[in-house]
Every structure is written in structure tokens, then in C-alpha cells.
Amino acid sequence: MNKIVIKLGTSTLTQGTKQLSRRYMLEIARQITHLLEQGKQVVLVTSGAVAAGREMLGHPTVERYLPSKQMFASVGQGRLMQIWAELFSLFSIQVGQLLLTRGDFSNRQRYLNIRDTLHCLMQHGVLPIINENDTVATKDSRVGDNDNLAALVSNLIAADRLILLTDQKGLYTSDPRQDSKAELIPVVKHIDSSIFALAGGASAALGLGTGGMYTKVQAAQLASQSGTSTTIASSSCPNVLIEIAAEKPLGTLFLAETTTRESRKRWLLSEKHQGAIQIDSGAEHQLRHGGASLLAVGIKKTMQSFERGALVQLVSLSGQPIAVGVTNYGNQEIQRLIGSHSRHIEDILGYSYGQEIIHRDNMTRIKFNEDL
């Protein structure tokens, strides 16, 4: 379990009060620091901006409509990040903020930019802290809740585990607040309508659920299909993050139904490619036998117009399809880089998205139907 995405909801951060619990947030910071010191890569998805805004404005009575929520988020987001930054600074941990909407995940170029930023932050020991950008998100652009946002982030970085903390110990056979005989379900192998029914009753099973356990199961399903296992556990459990990272049986574990490699491979092979790149014999040999990334020096020409983040086909000098992959550069950029050494990319373009035109992790062979 090397890459972990942790999501904290408002009820967890406030611990049932009307304001953020600095004491609880400090405890979370301590546990995350412990994971980082173990060499884990951690991304924190946090709610709480609206709660922080309400707190700062003295909990005013306002109409319950979107601009009011956006006002609170605008006031509170900076304060929320300030608190996190101050708490993590006690452990000498730097933090970086990302505010995202659904549009950032549906636009391929923005998707890649977010992924690259997250990887760069983690590589330099900076803790990424993510929240939905409530101040500008509209109904069409909102993810809808930070549970699903965390699942999208898990998919983006190919996380090993998604941890969703809540006020319940996990998923039960029935509502434990109403049924004293309700039992905790330790492991879920497959999420279907019966699991959604347990998460929110009949209305949730019909797709009418709007929050709580339903959205957590929804997030677990999304993560599972992307190759990430999910744990839903109680925020009140001592050392909950440390225990889960140590594979202790806490809460409900939703097993991944595929691997991240299989998930990515299926997507690469099923999607329609948007262009093609012809490579020389040396690059072909490396791709077939060495499992290397595609570098500019091995490219002969590009075919069709495509943007950064496009799915393209790699073909040999004879025109035989060899692989498909997601390109880090657009068609026009690649044409300027053809035959160049990777160290000259920034000199030629004035910027760089990395040394690889297509990284091996984002490439799949066509002939043998397997990852490079």
C-alpha cells in the first residue's frame, strides 16, 4: 500500500460541532506524517471550507441556495488551508492546494496537468490537499461530493487504497441506528444494487441518494473499477489511518475488481485513437522487446492532428500498428521535437512536460494485447 488517498468529510472534521475541530485535525496530521515517514505517498481530500466560512462569519442565517454556499466556501477555503498548513508545519510537512471540478477530469489536458502536478508534489515530499472548487462550480461542473472526488483522484494517481472516514464503523447489514442486530460487513467483493440498498435504503437503491453512506459506496465502486481498493471506517477509531495502512481489519474493505494496469489497458485498447505516430526501427525494437517509453529521437513523423493527452497509435516504418498510448505532447509540438534528444525539449519548446513523448505506463502493445 504505497499510494493512499484519504478523504475527510465535514462531519468528521467538525466532530459533531459547528466548527472545525483543531484537535482532531492535529491528530489526522500526526497520522499522515507517520505514513509519509514510512515512505507512503499520500493525497488528502478534505471538506470543511463551507464550515470554516460559517465559523468565520459567525454562523449567519442565510437563504439555502447555491450562492450562499459559494460565499461560505470563498471565505472559508483560505482559512481551511491555513489551519492544515499550520498543523502540518508542526511536523515539518509542506502542503500544496488543488481546487478541482468535474471539468478538470473530463478535459484530457487538464487531467494530465493535475496528474503531473500531484506526482511532482509527492516526489518532492509535499502533501497535496484537494477540495472541490465550490466557489465556481455549477450544477453541471460539480463532482457532487468529496467521496466521488476522492475516487476520481484515486483513479488519476493509480492509488493502492482509498480511505473514507465517517461517523460509522463501515457498512452494516442494516441501519445500526435503527436495528440493534445490524452487523458490520468486513469485506465486499462486488458492489451491486443490494449493496447500494444497504447503504441507503430503497430510495438510494433507486439512485435518489444524495449523501452519507450511499455516496461512499458509490465512490468505492468507482475506485474498484479503476483498480483501487476502498476502506470505509470510523474517524473515532484510534490511529485509524495507521492501522488501515498496516492492513489491520478495520471498517469495511471494498476489494478492487481489477488491477490498475488491467483497468488502464482495457481503456487504451477500447478507446478510438485520435492520431498516429510513425517510429523508426530502433524505437520499434525497444517497444517490442525492452518495454521502453517512446522518446522524440525515435519518431519519424506524426499523422493527423491531435492535442496533448490524445490516445494515439504507434506504427512501424511499414505501417504496422504496434501499440497505443496517451501522448504527453500535441501533434505540432512533436513535429518540432522529431529526432531530438530529450534533454533539448525545453530548449526547443520553451517548456517541458517530461522527457517521454509517451510514457511506458500509458502505453499498451496491440499485437500481444499486454502492457509494455
PDB file of N, CA, C and O in Angstrom, residues 197-258:
ATOM      1  N   ALA A 197     -28.494  -0.757  -1.676  1.00  0.00           N
ATOM      2  CA  ALA A 197     -29.686  -0.744  -0.835  1.00  0.00           C
ATOM      3  C   ALA A 197     -29.305  -0.718   0.643  1.00  0.00           C
ATOM      4  O   ALA A 197     -29.927  -0.016   1.446  1.00  0.00           O
ATOM      5  N   LEU A 198     -28.271  -1.475   1.014  1.00  0.00           N
ATOM      6  CA  LEU A 198     -27.796  -1.461   2.399  1.00  0.00           C
ATOM      7  C   LEU A 198     -27.239  -0.086   2.774  1.00  0.00           C
ATOM      8  O   LEU A 198     -27.328   0.339   3.917  1.00  0.00           O
ATOM      9  N   ALA A 199     -26.690   0.601   1.781  1.00  0.00           N
ATOM     10  CA  ALA A 199     -26.055   1.888   2.046  1.00  0.00           C
ATOM     11  C   ALA A 199     -27.045   3.020   2.229  1.00  0.00           C
ATOM     12  O   ALA A 199     -26.738   4.013   2.887  1.00  0.00           O
ATOM     13  N   GLY A 200     -28.262   2.862   1.649  1.00  0.00           N
ATOM     14  CA  GLY A 200     -29.166   3.992   1.771  1.00  0.00           C
ATOM     15  C   GLY A 200     -30.631   3.677   1.683  1.00  0.00           C
ATOM     16  O   GLY A 200     -31.443   4.585   1.540  1.00  0.00           O
ATOM     17  N   GLY A 201     -30.986   2.402   1.749  1.00  0.00           N
ATOM     18  CA  GLY A 201     -32.401   2.057   1.695  1.00  0.00           C
ATOM     19  C   GLY A 201     -32.928   2.076   0.276  1.00  0.00           C
ATOM     20  O   GLY A 201     -32.200   2.226  -0.703  1.00  0.00           O
ATOM     21  N   ALA A 202     -34.233   1.949   0.155  1.00  0.00           N
ATOM     22  CA  ALA A 202     -34.872   1.820  -1.153  1.00  0.00           C
ATOM     23  C   ALA A 202     -34.649   3.041  -2.032  1.00  0.00           C
ATOM     24  O   ALA A 202     -34.399   2.938  -3.226  1.00  0.00           O
ATOM     25  N   SER A 203     -34.765   4.251  -1.466  1.00  0.00           N
ATOM     26  CA  SER A 203     -34.616   5.458  -2.276  1.00  0.00           C
ATOM     27  C   SER A 203     -33.216   5.569  -2.839  1.00  0.00           C
ATOM     28  O   SER A 203     -33.012   5.954  -3.985  1.00  0.00           O
ATOM     29  N   ALA A 204     -32.221   5.210  -2.031  1.00  0.00           N
ATOM     30  CA  ALA A 204     -30.839   5.257  -2.519  1.00  0.00           C
ATOM     31  C   ALA A 204     -30.616   4.215  -3.599  1.00  0.00           C
ATOM     32  O   ALA A 204     -29.910   4.446  -4.578  1.00  0.00           O
ATOM     33  N   ALA A 205     -31.233   3.040  -3.427  1.00  0.00           N
ATOM     34  CA  ALA A 205     -31.077   1.978  -4.416  1.00  0.00           C
ATOM     35  C   ALA A 205     -31.642   2.400  -5.765  1.00  0.00           C
ATOM     36  O   ALA A 205     -31.206   1.927  -6.810  1.00  0.00           O
ATOM     37  N   LEU A 206     -32.612   3.307  -5.745  1.00  0.00           N
ATOM     38  CA  LEU A 206     -33.204   3.800  -6.983  1.00  0.00           C
ATOM     39  C   LEU A 206     -32.428   4.980  -7.552  1.00  0.00           C
ATOM     40  O   LEU A 206     -32.833   5.595  -8.527  1.00  0.00           O
ATOM     41  N   GLY A 207     -31.316   5.306  -6.924  1.00  0.00           N
ATOM     42  CA  GLY A 207     -30.490   6.401  -7.418  1.00  0.00           C
ATOM     43  C   GLY A 207     -30.869   7.753  -6.865  1.00  0.00           C
ATOM     44  O   GLY A 207     -30.489   8.782  -7.408  1.00  0.00           O
ATOM     45  N   LEU A 208     -31.650   7.755  -5.784  1.00  0.00           N
ATOM     46  CA  LEU A 208     -32.118   9.018  -5.222  1.00  0.00           C
ATOM     47  C   LEU A 208     -31.293   9.478  -4.029  1.00  0.00           C
ATOM     48  O   LEU A 208     -31.572  10.517  -3.450  1.00  0.00           O
ATOM     49  N   GLY A 209     -30.287   8.695  -3.656  1.00  0.00           N
ATOM     50  CA  GLY A 209     -29.456   9.065  -2.517  1.00  0.00           C
ATOM     51  C   GLY A 209     -28.636  10.294  -2.804  1.00  0.00           C
ATOM     52  O   GLY A 209     -28.217  10.534  -3.931  1.00  0.00           O
ATOM     53  N   THR A 210     -28.402  11.104  -1.802  1.00  0.00           N
ATOM     54  CA  THR A 210     -27.671  12.352  -2.015  1.00  0.00           C
ATOM     55  C   THR A 210     -26.448  12.476  -1.126  1.00  0.00           C
ATOM     56  O   THR A 210     -25.720  13.456  -1.231  1.00  0.00           O
ATOM     57  N   GLY A 211     -26.190  11.533  -0.258  1.00  0.00           N
ATOM     58  CA  GLY A 211     -25.028  11.683   0.613  1.00  0.00           C
ATOM     59  C   GLY A 211     -24.897  10.521   1.559  1.00  0.00           C
ATOM     60  O   GLY A 211     -25.526   9.474   1.401  1.00  0.00           O
ATOM     61  N   GLY A 212     -24.065  10.694   2.582  1.00  0.00           N
ATOM     62  CA  GLY A 212     -23.892   9.669   3.585  1.00  0.00           C
ATOM     63  C   GLY A 212     -23.220   8.421   3.044  1.00  0.00           C
ATOM     64  O   GLY A 212     -22.334   8.486   2.200  1.00  0.00           O
ATOM     65  N   MET A 213     -23.646   7.264   3.544  1.00  0.00           N
ATOM     66  CA  MET A 213     -23.032   6.004   3.171  1.00  0.00           C
ATOM     67  C   MET A 213     -23.229   5.696   1.689  1.00  0.00           C
ATOM     68  O   MET A 213     -22.379   5.059   1.052  1.00  0.00           O
ATOM     69  N   TYR A 214     -24.318   6.154   1.110  1.00  0.00           N
ATOM     70  CA  TYR A 214     -24.587   5.880  -0.302  1.00  0.00           C
ATOM     71  C   TYR A 214     -23.465   6.412  -1.188  1.00  0.00           C
ATOM     72  O   TYR A 214     -22.955   5.703  -2.064  1.00  0.00           O
ATOM     73  N   THR A 215     -23.071   7.672  -0.978  1.00  0.00           N
ATOM     74  CA  THR A 215     -22.027   8.248  -1.832  1.00  0.00           C
ATOM     75  C   THR A 215     -20.674   7.578  -1.585  1.00  0.00           C
ATOM     76  O   THR A 215     -19.834   7.524  -2.482  1.00  0.00           O
ATOM     77  N   LYS A 216     -20.472   7.060  -0.390  1.00  0.00           N
ATOM     78  CA  LYS A 216     -19.215   6.354  -0.101  1.00  0.00           C
ATOM     79  C   LYS A 216     -19.143   5.026  -0.850  1.00  0.00           C
ATOM     80  O   LYS A 216     -18.098   4.653  -1.373  1.00  0.00           O
ATOM     81  N   VAL A 217     -20.268   4.320  -0.898  1.00  0.00           N
ATOM     82  CA  VAL A 217     -20.307   3.082  -1.671  1.00  0.00           C
ATOM     83  C   VAL A 217     -20.176   3.401  -3.160  1.00  0.00           C
ATOM     84  O   VAL A 217     -19.520   2.676  -3.915  1.00  0.00           O
ATOM     85  N   GLN A 218     -20.791   4.486  -3.580  1.00  0.00           N
ATOM     86  CA  GLN A 218     -20.673   4.932  -4.966  1.00  0.00           C
ATOM     87  C   GLN A 218     -19.201   5.202  -5.316  1.00  0.00           C
ATOM     88  O   GLN A 218     -18.704   4.785  -6.369  1.00  0.00           O
ATOM     89  N   ALA A 219     -18.505   5.872  -4.402  1.00  0.00           N
ATOM     90  CA  ALA A 219     -17.085   6.156  -4.606  1.00  0.00           C
ATOM     91  C   ALA A 219     -16.270   4.870  -4.599  1.00  0.00           C
ATOM     92  O   ALA A 219     -15.336   4.704  -5.396  1.00  0.00           O
ATOM     93  N   ALA A 220     -16.616   3.940  -3.709  1.00  0.00           N
ATOM     94  CA  ALA A 220     -15.913   2.658  -3.641  1.00  0.00           C
ATOM     95  C   ALA A 220     -16.072   1.880  -4.938  1.00  0.00           C
ATOM     96  O   ALA A 220     -15.130   1.220  -5.406  1.00  0.00           O
ATOM     97  N   GLN A 221     -17.249   1.948  -5.548  1.00  0.00           N
ATOM     98  CA  GLN A 221     -17.486   1.256  -6.815  1.00  0.00           C
ATOM     99  C   GLN A 221     -16.625   1.859  -7.926  1.00  0.00           C
ATOM    100  O   GLN A 221     -15.995   1.131  -8.707  1.00  0.00           O
ATOM    101  N   LEU A 222     -16.585   3.180  -7.990  1.00  0.00           N
ATOM    102  CA  LEU A 222     -15.759   3.851  -8.989  1.00  0.00           C
ATOM    103  C   LEU A 222     -14.288   3.497  -8.810  1.00  0.00           C
ATOM    104  O   LEU A 222     -13.584   3.186  -9.779  1.00  0.00           O
ATOM    105  N   ALA A 223     -13.817   3.515  -7.566  1.00  0.00           N
ATOM    106  CA  ALA A 223     -12.425   3.180  -7.282  1.00  0.00           C
ATOM    107  C   ALA A 223     -12.141   1.716  -7.621  1.00  0.00           C
ATOM    108  O   ALA A 223     -11.097   1.389  -8.199  1.00  0.00           O
ATOM    109  N   SER A 224     -13.067   0.829  -7.271  1.00  0.00           N
ATOM    110  CA  SER A 224     -12.899  -0.604  -7.513  1.00  0.00           C
ATOM    111  C   SER A 224     -12.732  -0.905  -8.992  1.00  0.00           C
ATOM    112  O   SER A 224     -11.887  -1.701  -9.391  1.00  0.00           O
ATOM    113  N   GLN A 225     -13.525  -0.235  -9.816  1.00  0.00           N
ATOM    114  CA  GLN A 225     -13.457  -0.454 -11.263  1.00  0.00           C
ATOM    115  C   GLN A 225     -12.175   0.100 -11.867  1.00  0.00           C
ATOM    116  O   GLN A 225     -11.813  -0.239 -12.992  1.00  0.00           O
ATOM    117  N   SER A 226     -11.488   0.958 -11.111  1.00  0.00           N
ATOM    118  CA  SER A 226     -10.230   1.539 -11.580  1.00  0.00           C
ATOM    119  C   SER A 226      -9.016   0.828 -11.001  1.00  0.00           C
ATOM    120  O   SER A 226      -7.882   1.215 -11.297  1.00  0.00           O
ATOM    121  N   GLY A 227      -9.252  -0.169 -10.153  1.00  0.00           N
ATOM    122  CA  GLY A 227      -8.141  -0.938  -9.596  1.00  0.00           C
ATOM    123  C   GLY A 227      -7.716  -0.538  -8.204  1.00  0.00           C
ATOM    124  O   GLY A 227      -6.660  -0.958  -7.732  1.00  0.00           O
ATOM    125  N   THR A 228      -8.522   0.270  -7.514  1.00  0.00           N
ATOM    126  CA  THR A 228      -8.189   0.722  -6.160  1.00  0.00           C
ATOM    127  C   THR A 228      -9.167   0.138  -5.147  1.00  0.00           C
ATOM    128  O   THR A 228     -10.381   0.246  -5.321  1.00  0.00           O
ATOM    129  N   SER A 229      -8.655  -0.481  -4.093  1.00  0.00           N
ATOM    130  CA  SER A 229      -9.499  -0.958  -3.005  1.00  0.00           C
ATOM    131  C   SER A 229      -9.850   0.213  -2.090  1.00  0.00           C
ATOM    132  O   SER A 229      -9.074   1.163  -1.962  1.00  0.00           O
ATOM    133  N   THR A 230     -11.012   0.123  -1.431  1.00  0.00           N
ATOM    134  CA  THR A 230     -11.501   1.211  -0.594  1.00  0.00           C
ATOM    135  C   THR A 230     -11.828   0.700   0.802  1.00  0.00           C
ATOM    136  O   THR A 230     -12.420  -0.374   0.942  1.00  0.00           O
ATOM    137  N   THR A 231     -11.453   1.471   1.813  1.00  0.00           N
ATOM    138  CA  THR A 231     -11.851   1.177   3.186  1.00  0.00           C
ATOM    139  C   THR A 231     -12.722   2.304   3.710  1.00  0.00           C
ATOM    140  O   THR A 231     -12.342   3.477   3.651  1.00  0.00           O
ATOM    141  N   ILE A 232     -13.908   1.954   4.194  1.00  0.00           N
ATOM    142  CA  ILE A 232     -14.779   2.903   4.896  1.00  0.00           C
ATOM    143  C   ILE A 232     -14.691   2.567   6.375  1.00  0.00           C
ATOM    144  O   ILE A 232     -14.958   1.439   6.780  1.00  0.00           O
ATOM    145  N   ALA A 233     -14.278   3.535   7.179  1.00  0.00           N
ATOM    146  CA  ALA A 233     -14.051   3.269   8.599  1.00  0.00           C
ATOM    147  C   ALA A 233     -14.434   4.467   9.439  1.00  0.00           C
ATOM    148  O   ALA A 233     -14.616   5.590   8.933  1.00  0.00           O
ATOM    149  N   SER A 234     -14.528   4.243  10.742  1.00  0.00           N
ATOM    150  CA  SER A 234     -14.913   5.291  11.678  1.00  0.00           C
ATOM    151  C   SER A 234     -13.743   6.226  11.972  1.00  0.00           C
ATOM    152  O   SER A 234     -12.623   5.777  12.245  1.00  0.00           O
ATOM    153  N   SER A 235     -14.019   7.507  11.943  1.00  0.00           N
ATOM    154  CA  SER A 235     -12.986   8.508  12.239  1.00  0.00           C
ATOM    155  C   SER A 235     -12.600   8.492  13.719  1.00  0.00           C
ATOM    156  O   SER A 235     -11.553   9.019  14.098  1.00  0.00           O
ATOM    157  N   SER A 236     -13.427   7.879  14.565  1.00  0.00           N
ATOM    158  CA  SER A 236     -13.159   7.870  16.007  1.00  0.00           C
ATOM    159  C   SER A 236     -12.248   6.717  16.429  1.00  0.00           C
ATOM    160  O   SER A 236     -11.821   6.651  17.579  1.00  0.00           O
ATOM    161  N   CYS A 237     -11.939   5.820  15.495  1.00  0.00           N
ATOM    162  CA  CYS A 237     -11.063   4.697  15.837  1.00  0.00           C
ATOM    163  C   CYS A 237      -9.638   5.204  16.050  1.00  0.00           C
ATOM    164  O   CYS A 237      -9.095   5.923  15.211  1.00  0.00           O
ATOM    165  N   PRO A 238      -8.999   4.861  17.180  1.00  0.00           N
ATOM    166  CA  PRO A 238      -7.627   5.328  17.443  1.00  0.00           C
ATOM    167  C   PRO A 238      -6.660   4.882  16.341  1.00  0.00           C
ATOM    168  O   PRO A 238      -6.695   3.735  15.901  1.00  0.00           O
ATOM    169  N   ASN A 239      -5.821   5.823  15.888  1.00  0.00           N
ATOM    170  CA  ASN A 239      -4.816   5.523  14.865  1.00  0.00           C
ATOM    171  C   ASN A 239      -5.423   4.864  13.630  1.00  0.00           C
ATOM    172  O   ASN A 239      -4.812   3.980  13.018  1.00  0.00           O
ATOM    173  N   VAL A 240      -6.588   5.312  13.228  1.00  0.00           N
ATOM    174  CA  VAL A 240      -7.331   4.639  12.167  1.00  0.00           C
ATOM    175  C   VAL A 240      -6.537   4.576  10.864  1.00  0.00           C
ATOM    176  O   VAL A 240      -6.512   3.542  10.195  1.00  0.00           O
ATOM    177  N   LEU A 241      -5.871   5.661  10.486  1.00  0.00           N
ATOM    178  CA  LEU A 241      -5.128   5.677   9.227  1.00  0.00           C
ATOM    179  C   LEU A 241      -3.910   4.754   9.286  1.00  0.00           C
ATOM    180  O   LEU A 241      -3.609   4.022   8.336  1.00  0.00           O
ATOM    181  N   ILE A 242      -3.230   4.780  10.402  1.00  0.00           N
ATOM    182  CA  ILE A 242      -2.046   3.942  10.586  1.00  0.00           C
ATOM    183  C   ILE A 242      -2.436   2.474  10.588  1.00  0.00           C
ATOM    184  O   ILE A 242      -1.755   1.627   9.996  1.00  0.00           O
ATOM    185  N   GLU A 243      -3.539   2.158  11.256  1.00  0.00           N
ATOM    186  CA  GLU A 243      -3.999   0.768  11.335  1.00  0.00           C
ATOM    187  C   GLU A 243      -4.402   0.240   9.954  1.00  0.00           C
ATOM    188  O   GLU A 243      -4.066  -0.882   9.582  1.00  0.00           O
ATOM    189  N   ILE A 244      -5.129   1.061   9.191  1.00  0.00           N
ATOM    190  CA  ILE A 244      -5.554   0.634   7.856  1.00  0.00           C
ATOM    191  C   ILE A 244      -4.347   0.447   6.939  1.00  0.00           C
ATOM    192  O   ILE A 244      -4.258  -0.520   6.185  1.00  0.00           O
ATOM    193  N   ALA A 245      -3.395   1.378   7.016  1.00  0.00           N
ATOM    194  CA  ALA A 245      -2.193   1.284   6.186  1.00  0.00           C
ATOM    195  C   ALA A 245      -1.369   0.048   6.528  1.00  0.00           C
ATOM    196  O   ALA A 245      -0.631  -0.473   5.689  1.00  0.00           O
ATOM    197  N   ALA A 246      -1.518  -0.439   7.766  1.00  0.00           N
ATOM    198  CA  ALA A 246      -0.820  -1.648   8.194  1.00  0.00           C
ATOM    199  C   ALA A 246      -1.641  -2.908   7.900  1.00  0.00           C
ATOM    200  O   ALA A 246      -1.321  -3.991   8.380  1.00  0.00           O
ATOM    201  N   GLU A 247      -2.727  -2.741   7.114  1.00  0.00           N
ATOM    202  CA  GLU A 247      -3.592  -3.857   6.698  1.00  0.00           C
ATOM    203  C   GLU A 247      -4.360  -4.484   7.858  1.00  0.00           C
ATOM    204  O   GLU A 247      -4.720  -5.661   7.810  1.00  0.00           O
ATOM    205  N   LYS A 248      -4.609  -3.707   8.927  1.00  0.00           N
ATOM    206  CA  LYS A 248      -5.428  -4.210  10.026  1.00  0.00           C
ATOM    207  C   LYS A 248      -6.895  -4.227   9.590  1.00  0.00           C
ATOM    208  O   LYS A 248      -7.338  -3.348   8.851  1.00  0.00           O
ATOM    209  N   PRO A 249      -7.684  -5.211  10.027  1.00  0.00           N
ATOM    210  CA  PRO A 249      -9.081  -5.337   9.594  1.00  0.00           C
ATOM    211  C   PRO A 249      -9.999  -4.326  10.289  1.00  0.00           C
ATOM    212  O   PRO A 249     -10.647  -4.635  11.294  1.00  0.00           O
ATOM    213  N   LEU A 250     -10.056  -3.132   9.761  1.00  0.00           N
ATOM    214  CA  LEU A 250     -10.931  -2.087  10.298  1.00  0.00           C
ATOM    215  C   LEU A 250     -11.991  -1.714   9.270  1.00  0.00           C
ATOM    216  O   LEU A 250     -11.725  -1.704   8.069  1.00  0.00           O
ATOM    217  N   GLY A 251     -13.195  -1.418   9.744  1.00  0.00           N
ATOM    218  CA  GLY A 251     -14.251  -0.956   8.865  1.00  0.00           C
ATOM    219  C   GLY A 251     -14.652  -1.983   7.836  1.00  0.00           C
ATOM    220  O   GLY A 251     -14.574  -3.190   8.055  1.00  0.00           O
ATOM    221  N   THR A 252     -15.081  -1.482   6.674  1.00  0.00           N
ATOM    222  CA  THR A 252     -15.470  -2.342   5.555  1.00  0.00           C
ATOM    223  C   THR A 252     -14.494  -2.134   4.407  1.00  0.00           C
ATOM    224  O   THR A 252     -14.274  -1.006   3.969  1.00  0.00           O
ATOM    225  N   LEU A 253     -13.920  -3.230   3.934  1.00  0.00           N
ATOM    226  CA  LEU A 253     -12.983  -3.182   2.814  1.00  0.00           C
ATOM    227  C   LEU A 253     -13.713  -3.590   1.540  1.00  0.00           C
ATOM    228  O   LEU A 253     -14.278  -4.679   1.453  1.00  0.00           O
ATOM    229  N   PHE A 254     -13.708  -2.696   0.560  1.00  0.00           N
ATOM    230  CA  PHE A 254     -14.279  -2.983  -0.757  1.00  0.00           C
ATOM    231  C   PHE A 254     -13.112  -3.331  -1.688  1.00  0.00           C
ATOM    232  O   PHE A 254     -12.289  -2.465  -2.000  1.00  0.00           O
ATOM    233  N   LEU A 255     -13.046  -4.579  -2.098  1.00  0.00           N
ATOM    234  CA  LEU A 255     -11.919  -5.044  -2.890  1.00  0.00           C
ATOM    235  C   LEU A 255     -11.977  -4.505  -4.318  1.00  0.00           C
ATOM    236  O   LEU A 255     -13.066  -4.388  -4.913  1.00  0.00           O
ATOM    237  N   ALA A 256     -10.815  -4.190  -4.862  1.00  0.00           N
ATOM    238  CA  ALA A 256     -10.728  -3.783  -6.263  1.00  0.00           C
ATOM    239  C   ALA A 256     -11.108  -4.963  -7.148  1.00  0.00           C
ATOM    240  O   ALA A 256     -10.729  -6.107  -6.875  1.00  0.00           O
ATOM    241  N   GLU A 257     -11.878  -4.702  -8.196  1.00  0.00           N
ATOM    242  CA  GLU A 257     -12.322  -5.774  -9.081  1.00  0.00           C
ATOM    243  C   GLU A 257     -11.407  -5.947 -10.279  1.00  0.00           C
ATOM    244  O   GLU A 257     -11.651  -6.801 -11.147  1.00  0.00           O
ATOM    245  N   THR A 258     -10.367  -5.142 -10.347  1.00  0.00           N
ATOM    246  CA  THR A 258      -9.363  -5.273 -11.378  1.00  0.00           C
ATOM    247  C   THR A 258      -8.088  -4.647 -10.845  1.00  0.00           C
ATOM    248  O   THR A 258      -8.072  -4.091  -9.751  1.00  0.00           O
TER     249      THR A 258
END
